[in-house]
CSV table of C-alpha atoms in Angstrom, one decimal:
chain,number,residue,atom,x,y,z
M,1,UNK,CA,33.3,11.4,-26.8
M,2,UNK,CA,29.7,12.2,-25.9
M,3,UNK,CA,28.4,12.0,-22.4
M,4,UNK,CA,25.7,9.4,-22.1
M,5,UNK,CA,25.1,9.3,-18.3
M,6,UNK,CA,25.4,12.3,-16.0
M,7,UNK,CA,24.4,12.1,-12.4
M,8,UNK,CA,25.0,15.1,-10.2
M,9,UNK,CA,24.5,14.9,-6.5
M,10,UNK,CA,21.8,12.2,-7.0
M,11,UNK,CA,20.3,10.7,-3.9
M,12,UNK,CA,18.1,7.7,-4.6
M,13,UNK,CA,15.2,6.9,-2.3
M,14,UNK,CA,14.7,3.2,-2.2
M,15,UNK,CA,12.7,0.9,0.2
M,16,UNK,CA,12.5,3.5,2.9
M,17,UNK,CA,16.2,4.5,2.7
M,18,UNK,CA,18.2,7.2,1.0
M,19,UNK,CA,21.4,6.3,-0.7
M,20,UNK,CA,24.5,8.4,-0.4
M,21,UNK,CA,25.0,11.2,-3.0
M,22,UNK,CA,26.2,9.9,-6.3
M,23,UNK,CA,28.2,11.8,-8.9
M,24,UNK,CA,28.9,10.0,-12.1
M,25,UNK,CA,29.7,10.9,-15.6
M,26,UNK,CA,29.9,8.2,-18.3
M,27,UNK,CA,31.1,8.8,-21.8
M,28,UNK,CA,30.8,6.7,-24.9
M,29,UNK,CA,33.2,3.7,-24.9
M,30,UNK,CA,34.2,4.0,-21.2
M,31,UNK,CA,34.3,1.1,-18.7
M,32,UNK,CA,33.1,2.4,-15.3
M,33,UNK,CA,32.9,0.6,-12.0
M,34,UNK,CA,30.5,1.3,-9.2
M,35,UNK,CA,31.6,-0.3,-5.9
M,36,UNK,CA,28.6,-0.7,-3.6
M,37,UNK,CA,28.5,-1.3,0.1
M,38,UNK,CA,25.2,-3.1,0.4
M,39,UNK,CA,22.8,-5.3,-1.5
M,40,UNK,CA,20.1,-2.6,-1.2
M,41,UNK,CA,22.3,-0.2,-3.1
M,42,UNK,CA,22.8,-2.6,-6.0
M,43,UNK,CA,19.0,-3.0,-6.2
M,44,UNK,CA,18.5,0.7,-5.9
M,45,UNK,CA,21.0,1.5,-8.7
M,46,UNK,CA,19.5,-1.3,-11.0
M,47,UNK,CA,16.0,0.0,-10.6
M,48,UNK,CA,17.2,3.6,-11.0
M,49,UNK,CA,19.1,3.0,-14.3
M,50,UNK,CA,16.2,1.1,-15.9
M,51,UNK,CA,13.6,3.8,-14.7
M,52,UNK,CA,11.8,1.3,-12.4
M,53,UNK,CA,12.3,3.7,-9.5
M,54,UNK,CA,12.7,7.3,-10.2
M,55,UNK,CA,12.3,8.6,-6.7
M,56,UNK,CA,15.4,10.7,-6.4
M,57,UNK,CA,16.8,14.2,-5.8
M,58,UNK,CA,19.6,15.9,-7.8
M,59,UNK,CA,20.2,16.1,-11.4
M,60,UNK,CA,20.1,12.9,-13.6
M,61,UNK,CA,20.4,12.7,-17.4
M,62,UNK,CA,20.6,9.4,-19.4
M,63,UNK,CA,21.1,9.8,-23.2
M,64,UNK,CA,20.2,13.5,-22.8
M,65,UNK,CA,16.9,12.7,-21.1
M,66,UNK,CA,16.3,14.4,-17.8
M,67,UNK,CA,15.1,11.7,-15.4
M,68,UNK,CA,13.0,14.0,-13.4
M,69,UNK,CA,10.9,14.8,-16.5
M,70,UNK,CA,10.2,11.4,-18.1
M,71,UNK,CA,7.2,10.0,-19.8
M,72,UNK,CA,6.4,6.6,-21.1
M,73,UNK,CA,8.1,7.2,-24.5
M,74,UNK,CA,11.4,8.6,-22.9
M,75,UNK,CA,11.5,5.6,-20.5
M,76,UNK,CA,11.1,3.3,-23.4
M,77,UNK,CA,14.0,5.1,-25.2
M,78,UNK,CA,16.3,4.7,-22.2
M,79,UNK,CA,15.4,1.0,-21.8
M,80,UNK,CA,16.0,0.4,-25.5
M,81,UNK,CA,19.5,1.8,-25.3
M,82,UNK,CA,20.5,0.6,-21.9
M,83,UNK,CA,21.0,-3.2,-21.3
M,84,UNK,CA,21.0,-4.4,-17.7
M,85,UNK,CA,22.3,-7.8,-16.9
M,86,UNK,CA,21.7,-9.1,-13.5
M,87,UNK,CA,20.3,-12.2,-11.9
M,88,UNK,CA,17.8,-10.0,-10.2
M,89,UNK,CA,16.2,-9.6,-13.7
M,90,UNK,CA,16.2,-13.3,-14.5
M,91,UNK,CA,15.3,-15.4,-17.5
M,92,UNK,CA,11.6,-16.0,-18.1
M,93,UNK,CA,10.9,-19.3,-16.4
M,94,UNK,CA,8.4,-20.7,-18.9
M,95,UNK,CA,10.5,-20.1,-21.9
M,96,UNK,CA,13.3,-22.2,-23.2
M,97,UNK,CA,16.9,-20.9,-23.2
M,98,UNK,CA,16.8,-19.9,-26.9
M,99,UNK,CA,13.4,-18.4,-26.6
M,100,UNK,CA,14.7,-16.2,-23.7
M,101,UNK,CA,17.6,-15.1,-25.9
M,102,UNK,CA,15.5,-14.1,-28.9
M,103,UNK,CA,12.4,-12.9,-27.1
M,104,UNK,CA,13.4,-9.1,-27.0
M,105,UNK,CA,14.4,-9.2,-30.7
M,106,UNK,CA,11.4,-11.2,-31.8
M,107,UNK,CA,9.1,-8.7,-30.0
M,108,UNK,CA,10.7,-5.6,-31.5
M,109,UNK,CA,11.7,-6.7,-35.0
M,110,UNK,CA,9.9,-7.7,-38.2
M,111,UNK,CA,12.5,-10.2,-39.3
M,112,UNK,CA,11.4,-13.7,-40.1
M,113,UNK,CA,11.4,-16.0,-37.0
M,114,UNK,CA,13.8,-18.5,-38.6
M,115,UNK,CA,16.4,-15.8,-39.2
M,116,UNK,CA,16.0,-14.6,-35.6
M,117,UNK,CA,16.4,-18.2,-34.3
M,118,UNK,CA,19.6,-18.7,-36.3
M,119,UNK,CA,21.0,-15.5,-35.0
M,120,UNK,CA,20.2,-16.4,-31.4
M,121,UNK,CA,21.7,-19.9,-31.9
M,122,UNK,CA,24.9,-18.5,-33.3
M,123,UNK,CA,25.3,-16.3,-30.2
M,124,UNK,CA,24.6,-19.1,-27.7
M,125,UNK,CA,26.9,-21.3,-29.7
M,126,UNK,CA,29.7,-18.7,-29.3
M,127,UNK,CA,29.1,-18.7,-25.6
M,128,UNK,CA,29.2,-22.5,-25.4
M,129,UNK,CA,25.7,-23.2,-24.3
M,130,UNK,CA,24.1,-24.2,-27.6
M,131,UNK,CA,23.7,-27.7,-26.4
M,132,UNK,CA,21.3,-26.4,-23.7
M,133,UNK,CA,19.1,-24.4,-26.2
M,134,UNK,CA,16.0,-26.4,-25.5
M,135,UNK,CA,16.1,-26.3,-21.7
M,136,UNK,CA,14.1,-24.2,-19.4
M,137,UNK,CA,16.1,-21.9,-17.0
M,138,UNK,CA,15.4,-24.2,-14.0
M,139,UNK,CA,17.7,-26.8,-15.6
M,140,UNK,CA,20.6,-24.4,-16.1
M,141,UNK,CA,23.4,-23.7,-13.7
M,142,UNK,CA,24.0,-20.2,-12.4
M,143,UNK,CA,26.9,-19.7,-14.8
M,144,UNK,CA,24.8,-20.9,-17.7
M,145,UNK,CA,22.0,-18.5,-16.7
M,146,UNK,CA,24.5,-15.7,-16.7
M,147,UNK,CA,25.7,-16.7,-20.2
M,148,UNK,CA,22.1,-16.8,-21.4
M,149,UNK,CA,21.5,-13.3,-20.0
M,150,UNK,CA,24.5,-12.1,-21.8
M,151,UNK,CA,23.3,-13.8,-25.0
M,152,UNK,CA,19.9,-12.0,-24.6
M,153,UNK,CA,21.7,-8.7,-24.5
M,154,UNK,CA,24.0,-9.6,-27.5
M,155,UNK,CA,20.9,-10.1,-29.6
M,156,UNK,CA,20.0,-6.4,-29.5
M,157,UNK,CA,21.6,-3.1,-30.1
M,158,UNK,CA,22.4,-1.0,-27.0
M,159,UNK,CA,24.6,1.9,-26.0
M,160,UNK,CA,25.3,1.1,-22.3
M,161,UNK,CA,25.8,-2.3,-20.8
M,162,UNK,CA,25.3,-2.5,-17.1
M,163,UNK,CA,26.5,-5.7,-15.4
M,164,UNK,CA,25.2,-5.8,-11.8
M,165,UNK,CA,26.7,-8.3,-9.4
M,166,UNK,CA,27.3,-10.3,-12.6
M,167,UNK,CA,30.8,-11.7,-11.6
M,168,UNK,CA,29.9,-12.6,-8.0
M,169,UNK,CA,30.3,-16.3,-7.1
M,170,UNK,CA,32.4,-17.1,-10.1
M,171,UNK,CA,35.9,-18.4,-10.2
M,172,UNK,CA,38.7,-16.5,-12.1
M,173,UNK,CA,38.5,-18.6,-15.2
M,174,UNK,CA,34.8,-18.1,-15.6
M,175,UNK,CA,35.2,-14.3,-14.8
M,176,UNK,CA,37.9,-14.2,-17.5
M,177,UNK,CA,35.7,-16.0,-20.0
M,178,UNK,CA,32.8,-13.5,-19.5
M,179,UNK,CA,35.1,-10.5,-19.6
M,180,UNK,CA,36.6,-11.7,-22.8
M,181,UNK,CA,33.1,-12.2,-24.4
M,182,UNK,CA,32.0,-8.7,-23.2
M,183,UNK,CA,35.2,-7.0,-24.6
M,184,UNK,CA,34.9,-9.0,-27.8
M,185,UNK,CA,31.4,-7.6,-28.2
M,186,UNK,CA,32.6,-4.1,-27.3
M,187,UNK,CA,35.3,-4.2,-30.0
M,188,UNK,CA,32.5,-4.5,-32.6
M,189,UNK,CA,31.2,-1.1,-31.4
M,190,UNK,CA,33.7,0.9,-29.4
M,191,UNK,CA,31.1,3.5,-28.5
M,192,UNK,CA,29.4,1.0,-26.1
M,193,UNK,CA,29.9,2.1,-22.5
M,194,UNK,CA,30.1,-0.6,-19.8
M,195,UNK,CA,29.1,0.0,-16.1
M,196,UNK,CA,30.0,-2.8,-13.7
M,197,UNK,CA,28.3,-2.7,-10.3
M,198,UNK,CA,30.1,-5.0,-7.8
M,199,UNK,CA,30.8,-5.2,-4.1
M,200,UNK,CA,34.6,-5.6,-4.6
M,201,UNK,CA,36.0,-4.3,-7.8
M,202,UNK,CA,39.5,-5.6,-6.9
M,203,UNK,CA,38.2,-9.1,-7.7
M,204,UNK,CA,38.1,-8.0,-11.3
M,205,UNK,CA,41.8,-7.3,-12.0
M,206,UNK,CA,41.4,-8.3,-15.6
M,207,UNK,CA,39.4,-5.1,-16.5
M,208,UNK,CA,41.1,-1.8,-17.0
M,209,UNK,CA,38.5,0.6,-15.6
M,210,UNK,CA,38.3,4.3,-16.8
M,211,UNK,CA,36.6,5.3,-13.5
M,212,UNK,CA,35.7,3.7,-10.2
M,213,UNK,CA,33.2,5.3,-7.9
M,214,UNK,CA,32.0,4.1,-4.5
M,215,UNK,CA,28.4,4.1,-3.2
R,1,UNK,CA,-25.1,-6.7,9.6
R,2,UNK,CA,-26.1,-8.0,6.2
R,3,UNK,CA,-24.1,-5.2,4.6
R,4,UNK,CA,-21.0,-6.2,6.6
R,5,UNK,CA,-21.5,-9.8,5.6
R,6,UNK,CA,-21.6,-9.0,1.9
R,7,UNK,CA,-18.7,-6.5,2.2
R,8,UNK,CA,-16.6,-9.2,3.8
R,9,UNK,CA,-17.6,-11.7,1.2
R,10,UNK,CA,-16.7,-9.5,-1.6
R,11,UNK,CA,-13.5,-8.1,-0.1
R,12,UNK,CA,-12.1,-11.4,1.1
R,13,UNK,CA,-13.3,-13.9,-1.5
R,14,UNK,CA,-15.0,-12.5,-4.6
R,15,UNK,CA,-13.2,-9.2,-5.2
R,16,UNK,CA,-14.8,-6.1,-6.5
R,17,UNK,CA,-16.1,-6.3,-10.0
R,18,UNK,CA,-14.9,-2.9,-10.9
R,19,UNK,CA,-11.3,-4.0,-10.1
R,20,UNK,CA,-11.6,-6.7,-12.8
R,21,UNK,CA,-13.3,-4.4,-15.3
R,22,UNK,CA,-10.6,-1.7,-14.9
R,23,UNK,CA,-7.9,-4.4,-15.2
R,24,UNK,CA,-9.5,-5.7,-18.4
R,25,UNK,CA,-9.7,-2.1,-19.7
R,26,UNK,CA,-6.0,-1.5,-18.9
R,27,UNK,CA,-5.1,-4.8,-20.8
R,28,UNK,CA,-7.1,-3.7,-23.8
R,29,UNK,CA,-5.6,-0.3,-23.7
R,30,UNK,CA,-2.1,-1.8,-23.6
R,31,UNK,CA,-3.0,-4.1,-26.5
R,32,UNK,CA,-4.2,-1.2,-28.6
R,33,UNK,CA,-1.1,0.9,-27.8
R,34,UNK,CA,1.3,-2.0,-28.7
R,35,UNK,CA,-0.5,-3.7,-31.5
R,36,UNK,CA,0.9,-4.9,-34.0
R,37,UNK,CA,4.3,-4.6,-32.4
R,38,UNK,CA,5.5,-8.0,-31.1
R,39,UNK,CA,2.6,-9.8,-32.7
R,40,UNK,CA,4.8,-12.9,-33.3
R,41,UNK,CA,5.8,-13.2,-29.7
R,42,UNK,CA,2.2,-12.7,-28.5
R,43,UNK,CA,1.1,-15.3,-31.1
R,44,UNK,CA,3.5,-17.8,-29.5
R,45,UNK,CA,2.1,-17.2,-26.0
R,46,UNK,CA,-1.5,-17.5,-27.4
R,47,UNK,CA,-0.7,-20.7,-29.1
R,48,UNK,CA,0.8,-22.1,-25.9
R,49,UNK,CA,-2.3,-21.1,-23.9
R,50,UNK,CA,-4.5,-22.8,-26.5
R,51,UNK,CA,-2.3,-26.0,-26.2
R,52,UNK,CA,-2.4,-26.1,-22.4
R,53,UNK,CA,-6.1,-24.9,-21.9
R,54,UNK,CA,-7.6,-26.3,-25.1
R,55,UNK,CA,-5.8,-29.2,-26.6
R,56,UNK,CA,-4.6,-30.8,-23.3
R,57,UNK,CA,-8.2,-30.5,-21.9
R,58,UNK,CA,-9.8,-32.4,-24.8
R,59,UNK,CA,-9.3,-35.8,-23.3
R,60,UNK,CA,-11.0,-35.0,-20.0
R,61,UNK,CA,-13.8,-33.1,-21.9
R,62,UNK,CA,-14.5,-36.1,-24.1
R,63,UNK,CA,-14.7,-38.4,-21.0
R,64,UNK,CA,-17.0,-36.0,-19.1
R,65,UNK,CA,-19.1,-35.3,-22.2
R,66,UNK,CA,-19.5,-39.0,-22.8
R,67,UNK,CA,-20.7,-39.8,-19.3
R,68,UNK,CA,-22.7,-36.7,-18.8
R,69,UNK,CA,-24.4,-37.2,-22.1
R,70,UNK,CA,-25.4,-40.8,-21.1
R,71,UNK,CA,-26.8,-39.7,-17.8
R,72,UNK,CA,-28.5,-36.4,-18.7
R,73,UNK,CA,-30.0,-37.5,-22.0
R,74,UNK,CA,-31.2,-40.9,-20.8
R,75,UNK,CA,-32.9,-39.3,-17.8
R,76,UNK,CA,-34.5,-36.6,-19.8
R,77,UNK,CA,-35.7,-38.9,-22.5
R,78,UNK,CA,-37.1,-41.5,-20.1
R,79,UNK,CA,-38.9,-38.7,-18.1
R,80,UNK,CA,-40.4,-37.1,-21.2
R,81,UNK,CA,-41.3,-40.5,-22.8
R,82,UNK,CA,-43.2,-41.4,-19.6
R,83,UNK,CA,-45.2,-38.2,-20.0
R,84,UNK,CA,-45.9,-39.2,-23.6
R,85,UNK,CA,-44.2,-36.2,-25.1
R,86,UNK,CA,-41.3,-37.6,-27.1
R,87,UNK,CA,-41.4,-34.7,-29.6
R,88,UNK,CA,-40.3,-32.5,-26.6
R,89,UNK,CA,-37.0,-34.4,-26.3
R,90,UNK,CA,-35.2,-32.2,-28.7
R,91,UNK,CA,-36.3,-29.0,-27.1
R,92,UNK,CA,-35.4,-30.0,-23.6
R,93,UNK,CA,-32.1,-31.5,-24.6
R,94,UNK,CA,-31.3,-28.3,-26.4
R,95,UNK,CA,-32.1,-26.2,-23.3
R,96,UNK,CA,-30.4,-28.5,-20.9
R,97,UNK,CA,-27.3,-29.5,-22.6
R,98,UNK,CA,-26.5,-26.7,-25.1
R,99,UNK,CA,-27.8,-23.7,-23.3
R,100,UNK,CA,-27.1,-24.6,-19.6
R,101,UNK,CA,-25.2,-27.7,-18.5
R,102,UNK,CA,-22.3,-27.8,-20.8
R,103,UNK,CA,-21.2,-24.2,-21.0
R,104,UNK,CA,-21.2,-24.2,-17.1
R,105,UNK,CA,-19.6,-27.6,-16.7
R,106,UNK,CA,-16.8,-26.8,-19.0
R,107,UNK,CA,-16.3,-23.4,-17.4
R,108,UNK,CA,-16.0,-25.1,-14.0
R,109,UNK,CA,-13.5,-27.6,-15.4
R,110,UNK,CA,-11.5,-24.7,-17.0
R,111,UNK,CA,-11.4,-22.7,-13.7
R,112,UNK,CA,-10.2,-25.7,-11.8
R,113,UNK,CA,-7.7,-26.8,-14.5
R,114,UNK,CA,-6.4,-23.8,-16.3
R,115,UNK,CA,-7.6,-20.8,-14.2
R,116,UNK,CA,-5.5,-21.9,-11.2
R,117,UNK,CA,-2.5,-22.6,-13.5
R,118,UNK,CA,-2.7,-19.0,-14.9
R,119,UNK,CA,-2.9,-17.5,-11.5
R,120,UNK,CA,0.0,-19.5,-10.0
R,121,UNK,CA,2.2,-19.1,-13.0
R,122,UNK,CA,1.8,-15.4,-13.2
R,123,UNK,CA,2.2,-15.0,-9.4
R,124,UNK,CA,5.4,-17.0,-9.5
R,125,UNK,CA,6.6,-14.9,-12.5
R,126,UNK,CA,5.9,-11.7,-10.5
R,127,UNK,CA,7.7,-13.0,-7.3
R,128,UNK,CA,10.7,-14.0,-9.4
R,129,UNK,CA,10.9,-10.5,-10.9
R,130,UNK,CA,10.2,-11.9,-14.4
R,131,UNK,CA,7.4,-9.4,-15.0
R,132,UNK,CA,9.8,-6.6,-14.1
R,133,UNK,CA,12.3,-8.1,-16.5
R,134,UNK,CA,9.8,-8.0,-19.3
R,135,UNK,CA,9.1,-4.3,-18.6
R,136,UNK,CA,12.8,-3.4,-18.7
R,137,UNK,CA,13.1,-5.3,-22.0
R,138,UNK,CA,10.4,-2.9,-23.3
R,139,UNK,CA,7.9,-5.7,-23.5
R,140,UNK,CA,4.5,-4.7,-22.1
R,141,UNK,CA,3.5,-7.7,-19.8
R,142,UNK,CA,-0.1,-6.8,-20.1
R,143,UNK,CA,0.0,-7.1,-23.8
R,144,UNK,CA,2.5,-10.0,-24.0
R,145,UNK,CA,1.3,-12.1,-21.1
R,146,UNK,CA,-2.2,-11.2,-20.2
R,147,UNK,CA,-3.8,-10.3,-23.6
R,148,UNK,CA,-2.3,-13.4,-25.1
R,149,UNK,CA,-3.7,-15.5,-22.3
R,150,UNK,CA,-7.2,-14.0,-22.5
R,151,UNK,CA,-7.3,-14.6,-26.2
R,152,UNK,CA,-6.0,-18.1,-25.9
R,153,UNK,CA,-8.4,-18.9,-23.1
R,154,UNK,CA,-11.5,-17.6,-25.0
R,155,UNK,CA,-10.6,-19.6,-28.1
R,156,UNK,CA,-9.9,-22.7,-26.0
R,157,UNK,CA,-13.1,-22.6,-23.9
R,158,UNK,CA,-15.2,-22.1,-26.9
R,159,UNK,CA,-13.7,-25.1,-28.8
R,160,UNK,CA,-13.6,-27.3,-25.8
R,161,UNK,CA,-17.3,-26.6,-24.9
R,162,UNK,CA,-18.3,-27.4,-28.6
R,163,UNK,CA,-16.4,-30.7,-28.3
R,164,UNK,CA,-17.9,-31.5,-24.9
R,165,UNK,CA,-21.4,-30.7,-26.0
R,166,UNK,CA,-21.1,-32.7,-29.2
R,167,UNK,CA,-19.7,-35.7,-27.4
R,168,UNK,CA,-22.6,-35.5,-24.8
R,169,UNK,CA,-25.3,-35.3,-27.5
R,170,UNK,CA,-23.6,-38.2,-29.5
R,171,UNK,CA,-23.2,-40.5,-26.4
R,172,UNK,CA,-26.7,-39.6,-25.3
R,173,UNK,CA,-28.2,-40.4,-28.7
R,174,UNK,CA,-26.5,-43.8,-28.8
R,175,UNK,CA,-27.6,-44.6,-25.3
R,176,UNK,CA,-31.3,-43.8,-25.9
R,177,UNK,CA,-31.1,-45.9,-29.0
R,178,UNK,CA,-29.9,-48.9,-26.9
R,179,UNK,CA,-32.3,-48.3,-24.0
R,180,UNK,CA,-35.4,-46.5,-25.3
R,181,UNK,CA,-35.2,-47.8,-28.9
R,182,UNK,CA,-35.4,-44.2,-30.3
R,183,UNK,CA,-33.4,-44.2,-33.5
R,184,UNK,CA,-30.4,-41.9,-33.7
R,185,UNK,CA,-31.8,-40.2,-36.8
R,186,UNK,CA,-35.0,-39.4,-35.0
R,187,UNK,CA,-33.1,-38.1,-32.0
R,188,UNK,CA,-31.1,-35.8,-34.2
R,189,UNK,CA,-34.2,-34.7,-36.1
R,190,UNK,CA,-35.9,-33.7,-32.8
R,191,UNK,CA,-32.7,-32.0,-31.7
R,192,UNK,CA,-31.9,-29.9,-34.8
R,193,UNK,CA,-35.6,-28.9,-35.3
R,194,UNK,CA,-35.5,-27.3,-31.9
R,195,UNK,CA,-32.0,-25.9,-32.0
R,196,UNK,CA,-32.5,-22.2,-33.1
R,197,UNK,CA,-30.4,-19.1,-33.5
R,198,UNK,CA,-31.1,-18.1,-29.8
R,199,UNK,CA,-29.6,-21.3,-28.5
R,200,UNK,CA,-26.5,-21.1,-30.6
R,201,UNK,CA,-26.0,-17.4,-29.8
R,202,UNK,CA,-26.5,-18.0,-26.1
R,203,UNK,CA,-24.1,-20.9,-26.2
R,204,UNK,CA,-21.4,-18.8,-28.0
R,205,UNK,CA,-22.0,-15.8,-25.8
R,206,UNK,CA,-21.6,-17.9,-22.6
R,207,UNK,CA,-18.3,-19.4,-24.0
R,208,UNK,CA,-17.1,-15.9,-24.8
R,209,UNK,CA,-18.0,-14.2,-21.5
R,210,UNK,CA,-16.9,-17.2,-19.3
R,211,UNK,CA,-13.6,-17.2,-21.1
R,212,UNK,CA,-13.1,-13.5,-20.6
R,213,UNK,CA,-14.2,-13.6,-17.0
R,214,UNK,CA,-12.1,-16.6,-15.9
R,215,UNK,CA,-8.9,-15.5,-17.7
R,216,UNK,CA,-9.2,-11.9,-16.5
R,217,UNK,CA,-9.9,-12.8,-12.9
R,218,UNK,CA,-7.2,-15.4,-12.7
R,219,UNK,CA,-4.6,-13.1,-14.3
R,220,UNK,CA,-5.7,-10.2,-12.0
R,221,UNK,CA,-5.1,-12.4,-9.0
R,222,UNK,CA,-1.8,-13.7,-10.4
R,223,UNK,CA,-0.5,-10.2,-10.7
R,224,UNK,CA,-1.8,-9.1,-7.4
R,225,UNK,CA,0.6,-11.3,-5.4
R,226,UNK,CA,3.2,-9.5,-3.2
R,227,UNK,CA,6.7,-10.8,-2.6
R,228,UNK,CA,6.1,-14.0,-0.8
R,229,UNK,CA,5.6,-17.4,-2.4
R,230,UNK,CA,3.2,-18.3,0.5
R,231,UNK,CA,0.7,-15.9,-1.1
R,232,UNK,CA,0.4,-18.0,-4.2
R,233,UNK,CA,-2.2,-20.5,-2.7
R,234,UNK,CA,-4.1,-17.7,-1.2
R,235,UNK,CA,-4.5,-15.8,-4.5
R,236,UNK,CA,-5.2,-19.0,-6.4
R,237,UNK,CA,-8.1,-19.7,-3.9
R,238,UNK,CA,-9.4,-16.2,-4.4
R,239,UNK,CA,-9.2,-16.5,-8.2
R,240,UNK,CA,-11.1,-19.8,-8.1
R,241,UNK,CA,-13.9,-18.5,-5.7
R,242,UNK,CA,-14.3,-15.3,-7.6
R,243,UNK,CA,-14.3,-17.0,-11.0
R,244,UNK,CA,-17.0,-19.4,-9.9
R,245,UNK,CA,-19.1,-16.6,-8.5
R,246,UNK,CA,-18.9,-14.4,-11.6
R,247,UNK,CA,-19.3,-17.2,-14.1
R,248,UNK,CA,-22.6,-18.2,-12.4
R,249,UNK,CA,-23.7,-14.6,-12.1
R,250,UNK,CA,-23.1,-14.0,-15.8
R,251,UNK,CA,-24.9,-17.2,-16.6
R,252,UNK,CA,-28.0,-16.0,-14.9
R,253,UNK,CA,-27.7,-12.5,-16.5
R,254,UNK,CA,-27.3,-14.0,-20.0
R,255,UNK,CA,-30.2,-16.3,-19.5
R,256,UNK,CA,-32.4,-13.5,-18.5
R,257,UNK,CA,-31.3,-11.3,-21.4
R,258,UNK,CA,-32.1,-14.1,-23.9
R,259,UNK,CA,-35.4,-14.7,-22.2
R,260,UNK,CA,-36.3,-11.0,-22.7
R,261,UNK,CA,-35.0,-11.0,-26.2
R,262,UNK,CA,-37.1,-14.0,-27.1
C-alpha cells in the first residue's frame, strides 16, 4: 500500500508554542489514532493537516507533496483529497442542513442541482437526519451537527478522513453508530485512510487501530 | 494638530481608502481566478443577497418614496409656481429627485439596513471559523461570499432606487394635481422633457458606485474582526460611519464630473 502521509520529526509551531516532535506514517487503507494531551495540540494538528498553518520544522509529505514547498495549487490538491471533520470547522450558519451537505459538491461539480440535492438527501437519510434537512445548524443538536459534517464529507471523494475530537461527549451507542457509518463508507473504498485525533483513544474500543501515536 | 485630527478620524472611524480598494482588487482577482467554477453556488448567494437587500427593502422604499415624493415635489412646485416658472418644475424635480435626493436617500437606507447586516453576518462567520471552513473545503470565501454579496448589493440598490424614485415622482405628481391643480400629464411632460442622458447616466453611476462602496466597506469590516464577539458592534459602527463618508464623497465627485462633462 502506498504511503500517503509521512511526517518525520515534525515540530509544529502554533499560537506561540512548539508541539513535541511527531513521527507518523500513514498508508492507504490504514486506521490511525493520534492521542493528544491538550486542546491546543488538536487545533495545531487540524490546522497543519489542512495547510492552514504550515509553520513547522522537520520533513512532512502529504500525497507526495512536500509541505515546506507548497503553493496555492498544491494546497488545493491536499485539501481536495483530505477531509477533516471537526466541530472546530463547523457547518455554515446561514445555510440549511442540506445546503451545507451539498455545498462543496455544488461548488466543484457541473452536475445538475436537482441530482446533487437528491444525492445529499440520500446521504442524510441514511444517517437518520433527513427530517431536519430544512433546518439551519442553530436548530440542530451537537450529534446532528456531527452527522451533518459526516454527510458533507460523504458527498465528495477523498483519500484521507481525519476525525478530530469527533467522538467526544457522545455515549457509546452514538459512538458505535458513527463508527459503523464511517466503516461502511470505508468498505466502498478500502484505500481510504482514517486518522482519529482524540484525547483518550481507549474510549473507542470498537475501532481496531493499525497505529496509535501520542502527541 | 489638524493633521493629527484627520489621521485619527480616518484611522478610527473612516478607514483608509486604499485598504478598501486593495480589498476590492483582491476580491476581483479571486473571482477571475475561480470563475466559472462554483458559479451555481455563487448564484445562490447572490440571489439570497438580492432577496434580503432588494426584495425585502421594497416595502420601506415604497413608503419612503411615497412620503418624500409628496413633501419634496409639493414644496418645489409651490415655490416655482410662486416665482411664475412652472416650466422649470420638470428640470428642478429631475435634479432634486433623480440626481440627488433619491440615490443618496436609498444609499443611506441600504447602509443602515443591509450594510450592517453584511458586516455582522460576516464577522460572526469569521469568529465561528466558518470562513476557515470554506477555505479548507477549497471554496474561496472572497469569491463565494464577498463577490456574490457585492454583485447582489449593486443589483439590489439599483432596482430599489429606481422603484423609490418612481414612487416619489408618482406620489408627487398626484399630490400637486390635488393641491396645485397641475395635471398629471403636464407634470410628466415637464419631467420627461427635462430628463436627459446626463441625468440617467448620473443616476445609474451613483447606484453602481454606492452599491460597490457600501458592500465592499461592509464586507471589509466584517472580515476584519478578530476572535471576540464583542468586536462585532465595533466593526459594524466603523462600517456604517465609513460607508456614509465615502458615499457622500463619491456623490460630490460624481456631481462634479458630470458638471464638467456637461
